[in-house]
Coordinates of C-alpha atoms and ligand atoms in Angstrom, one line a residue:
X1 CA 135.6 61.8 99.3
X2 CA 137.8 63.9 101.5
X3 CA 137.3 64.0 105.2
X4 CA 136.1 67.7 104.9
X5 CA 133.4 66.9 102.4
X6 CA 132.3 63.9 104.4
X7 CA 131.7 66.0 107.5
X8 CA 129.7 68.7 105.6
X9 CA 127.6 66.1 103.7
X10 CA 124.5 64.6 105.2
X11 CA 123.9 61.1 106.6
X12 CA 121.8 59.3 104.0
X13 CA 120.5 56.9 106.7
X14 CA 117.3 58.4 108.0
X15 CA 116.9 61.0 105.3
X16 CA 113.2 61.0 104.5
X17 CA 111.8 60.5 101.0
X18 CA 110.3 64.0 101.0
X19 CA 113.7 65.6 101.6
X20 CA 115.2 63.6 98.8
X21 CA 112.4 64.7 96.5
X22 CA 113.1 68.3 97.5
X23 CA 116.8 68.0 96.8
X24 CA 116.3 66.1 93.5
X25 CA 113.0 67.5 92.2
X26 CA 113.5 66.0 88.7
X27 CA 113.9 62.4 89.9
X28 CA 111.1 60.0 89.5
X29 CA 109.8 58.6 92.9
X30 CA 110.7 55.0 91.8
X31 CA 114.3 56.0 91.5
X32 CA 114.4 57.0 95.2
X33 CA 112.7 53.8 96.0
X34 CA 115.4 51.8 94.2
X35 CA 118.0 53.6 96.2
X36 CA 116.2 52.9 99.5
X37 CA 116.0 49.3 98.4
X38 CA 119.8 49.1 97.9
X39 CA 120.5 50.8 101.3
X40 CA 117.8 49.4 103.7
X41 CA 117.0 46.0 102.1
X42 CA 120.3 44.9 100.6
X43 CA 122.6 46.8 103.0
X44 CA 124.7 48.6 100.4
X45 CA 126.8 51.6 101.7
X46 CA 128.3 52.8 98.5
X47 CA 126.3 54.6 95.8
X48 CA 128.8 53.6 93.1
X49 CA 127.6 49.9 93.5
X50 CA 123.9 50.7 92.8
X51 CA 123.9 49.3 89.3
X52 CA 120.4 50.3 88.2
X53 CA 121.0 54.0 89.1
X54 CA 122.6 56.2 86.4
X55 CA 126.2 57.3 86.9
X56 CA 125.1 60.9 87.1
X57 CA 122.6 60.3 89.8
X58 CA 125.1 58.2 91.8
X59 CA 127.6 61.1 91.6
X60 CA 125.0 63.6 92.7
X61 CA 124.2 61.4 95.7
X62 CA 127.8 60.9 96.6
X63 CA 128.3 64.7 96.6
X64 CA 125.5 65.3 99.1
X65 CA 125.5 62.2 101.3
X66 CA 127.6 59.8 103.2
X67 CA 126.6 56.7 105.3
X68 CA 127.0 56.7 109.0
X69 CA 125.8 54.1 111.5
X70 CA 126.2 53.8 115.3
X71 CA 129.3 51.9 116.2
X72 CA 129.3 49.0 118.7
X73 CA 131.2 50.1 121.7
X74 CA 130.3 47.2 123.9
X75 CA 128.1 44.1 124.1
X76 CA 126.8 42.5 127.3
X77 CA 125.2 39.1 127.2
X78 CA 122.4 38.2 129.6
X79 CA 121.8 34.7 130.9
X80 CA 118.4 34.8 129.1
X81 CA 120.0 35.1 125.7
X82 CA 119.4 38.9 125.4
X83 CA 122.3 41.2 124.3
X84 CA 122.6 44.8 125.5
X85 CA 124.4 46.9 122.9
X86 CA 126.3 50.1 123.9
X87 CA 126.4 52.1 120.7
X88 CA 128.6 55.1 120.0
X89 CA 127.1 57.9 117.9
X90 CA 129.1 60.3 115.6
X91 CA 129.5 62.9 118.3
X92 CA 130.6 60.4 120.9
X93 CA 127.3 60.1 122.7
X94 CA 126.3 56.7 123.9
X95 CA 123.0 55.0 123.7
X96 CA 121.8 51.5 124.5
X97 CA 119.7 49.0 122.5
X98 CA 118.7 45.6 123.8
X99 CA 118.2 42.6 121.5
X100 CA 115.8 39.9 123.0
X101 CA 115.4 36.6 121.3
X102 CA 112.4 34.3 121.9
X103 CA 111.2 31.2 120.0
X104 CA 109.5 33.1 117.2
X105 CA 110.8 36.6 117.5
X106 CA 114.0 38.7 117.7
X107 CA 112.9 42.0 119.3
X108 CA 115.1 45.0 119.4
X109 CA 114.4 47.7 122.0
X110 CA 115.8 51.0 120.7
X111 CA 116.5 54.4 122.2
X112 CA 115.2 57.7 120.8
X113 CA 117.0 60.2 123.0
X114 CA 120.3 60.5 124.9
X115 CA 118.8 60.5 128.4
X116 CA 115.2 61.7 129.1
X117 CA 113.6 64.8 130.7
X118 CA 110.4 63.2 132.0
X119 CA 111.8 62.2 135.3
X120 CA 109.8 59.1 136.1
X121 CA 110.8 58.1 139.6
X122 CA 111.3 54.3 138.9
X123 CA 113.5 54.9 135.8
X124 CA 117.3 54.9 135.7
X125 CA 117.4 56.8 132.4
X126 CA 115.7 59.7 134.1
X127 CA 118.8 60.2 136.3
X128 CA 120.7 61.3 133.2
X129 CA 118.4 64.2 132.3
X130 CA 118.0 64.9 128.6
X131 CA 121.3 65.4 126.7
X132 CA 119.9 65.5 123.2
X133 CA 117.4 64.0 120.8
X134 CA 118.5 61.3 118.3
X135 CA 118.2 61.8 114.6
X136 CA 116.1 59.5 112.4
X137 CA 119.4 58.0 111.1
X138 CA 120.6 57.3 114.7
X139 CA 117.2 55.7 115.5
X140 CA 117.1 53.5 112.4
X141 CA 120.8 53.0 112.6
X142 CA 120.4 51.0 115.9
X143 CA 118.5 48.3 114.0
X144 CA 120.9 48.3 111.1
X145 CA 124.0 48.1 113.2
X146 CA 122.6 45.2 115.3
X147 CA 121.4 43.4 112.2
X148 CA 124.8 43.7 110.7
X149 CA 126.5 42.5 113.9
X150 CA 124.3 39.5 114.4
X151 CA 123.8 38.3 110.8
X152 CA 120.7 37.0 108.9
X153 CA 119.7 34.2 111.2
X154 CA 119.3 36.5 114.2
X155 CA 117.9 39.5 112.2
X156 CA 115.4 41.6 114.0
X157 CA 111.7 40.7 113.5
X158 CA 110.1 43.2 115.9
X159 CA 111.1 46.7 117.2
X160 CA 110.0 48.4 120.3
X161 CA 110.7 52.1 121.0
X162 CA 111.1 51.5 124.7
X163 CA 114.8 52.3 125.3
X164 CA 116.3 55.5 126.5
X165 CA 114.0 58.5 126.1
X166 CA 110.4 59.4 125.4
X167 CA 109.8 58.7 121.7
X168 CA 107.0 61.3 121.3
X169 CA 109.2 64.0 122.9
X170 CA 111.3 63.6 119.7
X171 CA 108.4 63.3 117.3
X172 CA 109.8 64.4 114.0
X173 CA 112.8 62.1 113.8
X174 CA 110.7 59.2 115.3
X175 CA 108.1 59.7 112.5
X176 CA 110.8 59.8 109.8
X177 CA 112.4 56.7 111.2
X178 CA 109.1 54.9 111.4
X179 CA 108.2 55.7 107.8
X180 CA 111.5 54.2 106.6
X181 CA 111.3 51.3 108.9
X182 CA 107.9 50.2 107.7
X183 CA 108.1 51.3 104.0
X184 CA 107.9 48.4 101.5
X185 CA 110.7 50.0 99.5
X186 CA 112.9 50.6 102.6
X187 CA 113.3 48.4 105.7
X188 CA 110.0 46.5 105.1
X189 CA 108.9 45.9 108.7
X190 CA 105.3 45.1 109.3
X191 CA 103.5 47.9 111.2
X192 CA 102.1 45.2 113.4
X193 CA 105.7 44.4 114.6
X194 CA 106.6 47.9 115.6
X195 CA 105.6 49.4 118.9
X196 CA 106.1 52.9 120.2
X197 CA 105.9 53.4 123.9
X198 CA 104.9 56.7 125.5
X199 CA 104.4 58.0 129.0
X200 CA 101.3 59.8 127.8
X201 CA 102.1 63.0 126.0
X202 CA 98.6 63.6 125.0
X203 CA 99.2 66.5 122.5
X204 CA 102.0 64.5 120.9
X205 CA 99.7 61.4 120.7
X206 CA 97.2 63.5 118.9
X207 CA 99.8 64.9 116.5
X208 CA 101.2 61.4 115.9
X209 CA 97.8 60.0 114.9
X210 CA 97.6 62.5 112.1
X211 CA 100.7 61.0 110.6
X212 CA 98.7 57.9 109.7
X213 CA 101.4 55.4 110.7
X214 CA 99.5 52.5 112.1
X215 CA 102.1 51.0 114.4
X216 CA 101.2 49.8 117.9
X217 CA 101.1 52.3 120.7
X218 CA 102.0 51.2 124.2
X219 CA 101.0 53.6 127.1
X220 CA 103.1 53.5 130.2
X221 CA 100.3 54.0 132.8
X222 CA 101.7 52.6 136.0
X223 CA 99.1 54.1 138.4
X224 CA 95.3 54.1 138.9
X225 CA 95.0 57.5 140.5
X226 CA 96.4 61.0 139.8
X227 CA 98.1 61.5 143.2
X228 CA 100.2 58.4 142.7
X229 CA 100.8 59.0 139.0
X230 CA 101.8 62.6 139.7
X231 CA 104.4 61.3 142.1
X232 CA 105.9 58.5 140.0
X233 CA 105.4 60.1 136.6
X234 CA 105.4 63.9 136.8
X235 CA 104.1 64.2 133.2
X236 CA 100.7 63.3 134.8
X237 CA 100.5 66.8 136.2
X238 CA 100.2 68.1 132.6
X239 CA 98.2 65.2 131.2
X240 CA 96.1 63.6 134.1
X241 CA 94.7 60.1 133.7
X242 CA 91.3 61.2 132.5
X243 CA 92.8 63.3 129.7
X244 CA 95.0 60.5 128.7
X245 CA 92.1 58.0 128.7
X246 CA 89.9 60.3 126.6
X247 CA 92.7 60.6 124.1
X248 CA 93.0 56.8 123.8
X249 CA 89.2 56.5 123.4
X250 CA 89.3 58.9 120.5
X251 CA 92.4 57.4 118.9
X252 CA 91.5 55.9 115.5
X253 CA 92.6 52.2 115.6
X254 CA 92.6 49.9 112.6
X255 CA 90.3 46.9 112.8
X256 CA 91.6 44.1 115.1
X257 CA 94.2 46.4 116.6
X258 CA 94.4 47.5 120.2
X259 CA 96.6 49.6 122.5
X260 CA 99.0 48.1 125.0
X261 CA 98.8 49.4 128.5
X262 CA 102.0 48.9 130.4
X263 CA 101.7 48.8 134.2
X264 CA 104.8 48.4 136.2
X265 CA 103.8 46.9 139.6
X266 CA 105.5 48.6 142.6
X267 CA 104.9 47.1 146.0
X268 CA 102.7 49.2 148.2
X269 CA 102.5 52.0 145.6
X270 CA 100.2 50.8 142.8
X271 CA 99.5 47.1 143.4
X272 CA 96.5 47.1 145.7
X273 CA 93.1 45.5 145.1
X274 CA 91.7 49.0 144.9
X275 CA 94.3 49.9 142.2
X276 CA 93.2 46.9 140.1
X277 CA 89.5 48.0 140.4
X278 CA 90.3 51.6 139.5
X279 CA 92.5 50.5 136.6
X280 CA 89.7 48.3 135.2
X281 CA 87.3 51.3 135.5
X282 CA 89.6 53.6 133.6
X283 CA 90.2 51.1 130.8
X284 CA 86.6 50.2 130.2
X285 CA 85.7 50.9 126.6
X286 CA 89.3 51.2 125.4
X287 CA 90.5 48.5 123.1
X288 CA 93.6 47.3 124.9
X289 CA 95.6 44.5 126.4
X290 CA 97.4 45.0 129.7
X291 CA 100.9 44.1 130.4
X292 CA 101.7 43.8 134.1
X293 CA 105.4 44.1 134.8
X294 CA 106.6 43.4 138.3
X295 CA 109.3 46.0 139.0
X296 CA 112.9 44.9 138.6
X297 CA 114.8 46.5 141.5
X298 CA 118.2 48.1 141.0
X299 CA 120.6 49.3 143.6
X300 CA 119.6 53.0 143.9
X301 CA 115.9 52.3 143.6
X302 CA 113.4 52.8 146.4
X303 CA 110.9 50.4 144.9
X304 CA 110.3 46.7 145.1
X305 CA 108.1 44.3 143.1
X306 CA 105.0 43.0 144.8
X307 CA 104.9 39.4 146.1
X308 CA 103.9 37.0 143.4
X309 CA 100.6 36.3 145.1
X310 CA 99.5 39.9 144.8
X311 CA 100.7 40.1 141.2
X312 CA 98.5 37.1 140.3
X313 CA 95.6 38.5 142.3
X314 CA 95.9 41.8 140.4
X315 CA 95.9 39.9 137.1
X316 CA 93.0 37.7 138.0
X317 CA 90.8 40.7 138.8
X318 CA 91.5 42.2 135.4
X319 CA 90.8 38.9 133.6
X320 CA 87.5 38.6 135.6
X321 CA 86.6 42.0 134.2
X322 CA 87.2 40.6 130.7
X323 CA 90.5 42.3 130.0
X324 CA 93.5 40.5 128.3
X325 CA 96.0 40.9 131.1
X326 CA 99.5 39.3 131.0
X327 CA 102.3 39.2 133.5
X328 CA 105.5 40.1 131.6
X329 CA 108.8 39.3 133.2
X330 CA 111.5 41.8 132.4
X331 CA 114.2 40.6 130.1
X332 CA 118.0 41.1 130.5
X333 CA 117.6 42.0 134.2
X334 CA 121.0 40.7 135.1
X335 CA 122.7 43.2 132.8
X336 CA 120.5 46.3 133.6
X337 CA 118.8 45.8 130.3
X338 CA 115.2 45.8 131.5
X339 CA 112.7 48.5 131.0
X340 CA 113.8 51.8 132.7
X341 CA 117.3 50.5 133.4
X342 CA 119.1 51.9 130.4
X343 CA 121.6 54.6 131.4
X344 CA 124.5 54.5 129.1
X345 CA 125.6 57.9 130.2
X346 CA 126.7 56.7 133.5
X347 CA 129.3 54.7 131.6
X348 CA 130.4 57.7 129.7
X349 CA 131.0 60.6 132.1
X350 CA 133.2 62.4 129.5
X351 CA 130.2 63.1 127.2
X352 CA 128.4 66.4 128.1
Ligands
SF4_401 S1 110.3 55.8 131.9 FE1 110.5 56.5 129.8 S2 109.6 58.6 129.8 FE2 109.9 58.0 132.0 S3 112.0 58.9 132.5 FE3 112.3 56.8 131.8 S4 112.8 56.9 129.6 FE4 111.8 58.8 130.2

């Protein structure tokens, strides 16, 4: 394939099954599944090697598609074993993904946008503004690149969409990526092991639920009253807490499943006893577990984490009210890899 044809052809990674059916209407669905299996399960990047696909089909594929994955630009190792990947995309844009090992899991936190437009005041990514959305291939590609870099033993078991960007602000590509990620004929990840985090775009949550992809939803709540939430998460002015809570109450969950409520604790802002009481009131009747995350300060931040004593008191109150409430320590804090700290753009001033 010449360089010219390569550029005009489409990246096969991330191309949805429905698009392939549209391009090749005569092909039987199982043929497309076989190709997905070669690519996403066995890691092949050359149609010519797909031995159970006819030569004609392989040639047709090679005419239309190429393979492109994010390239590792840099890796930073944290003392806790996590690795922050700086990945370069085809147009030179940079995004970050963070691989976090624990005893039983290897979780990858992936990005969905270059930057973000939602402007949460505690988040470093917000300072970049939104540069562009990622394609489905670039979203999935983060998992594939990291898996190829680390090898089988450290292969990803869980994926969280909590990196740069608001996933539901880039809904189409995120849905395409999720379908391929969880399809038994493609990447084969259990829907139970994939979590999409959102700041609470209610209209998009409603659209997303119609897609019938039963992954876990994490809601980044972070305040117990609208005045505070308006200030730290401006999206609250459009979708106030009550509207968001009603949306969660009506969200059709599969049996045994529940939402995750993420609550970053900021000293003097949202960590009082009254906050705990109001939070419990809002969440009553919503199947959920609550992750309390003491804020991890960074240089330019105006916020601090609460003293441990207050964090435990906050948790105790929620447990007394019969909630599952956990204190989650941020991972990779020494390498700016924690929640809300990904800001690859600052390392790449030439990309605009
Ligand atoms: S916290 Fe999430 S939604 Fe808010 S600015 Fe940061 S990346 Fe965007």
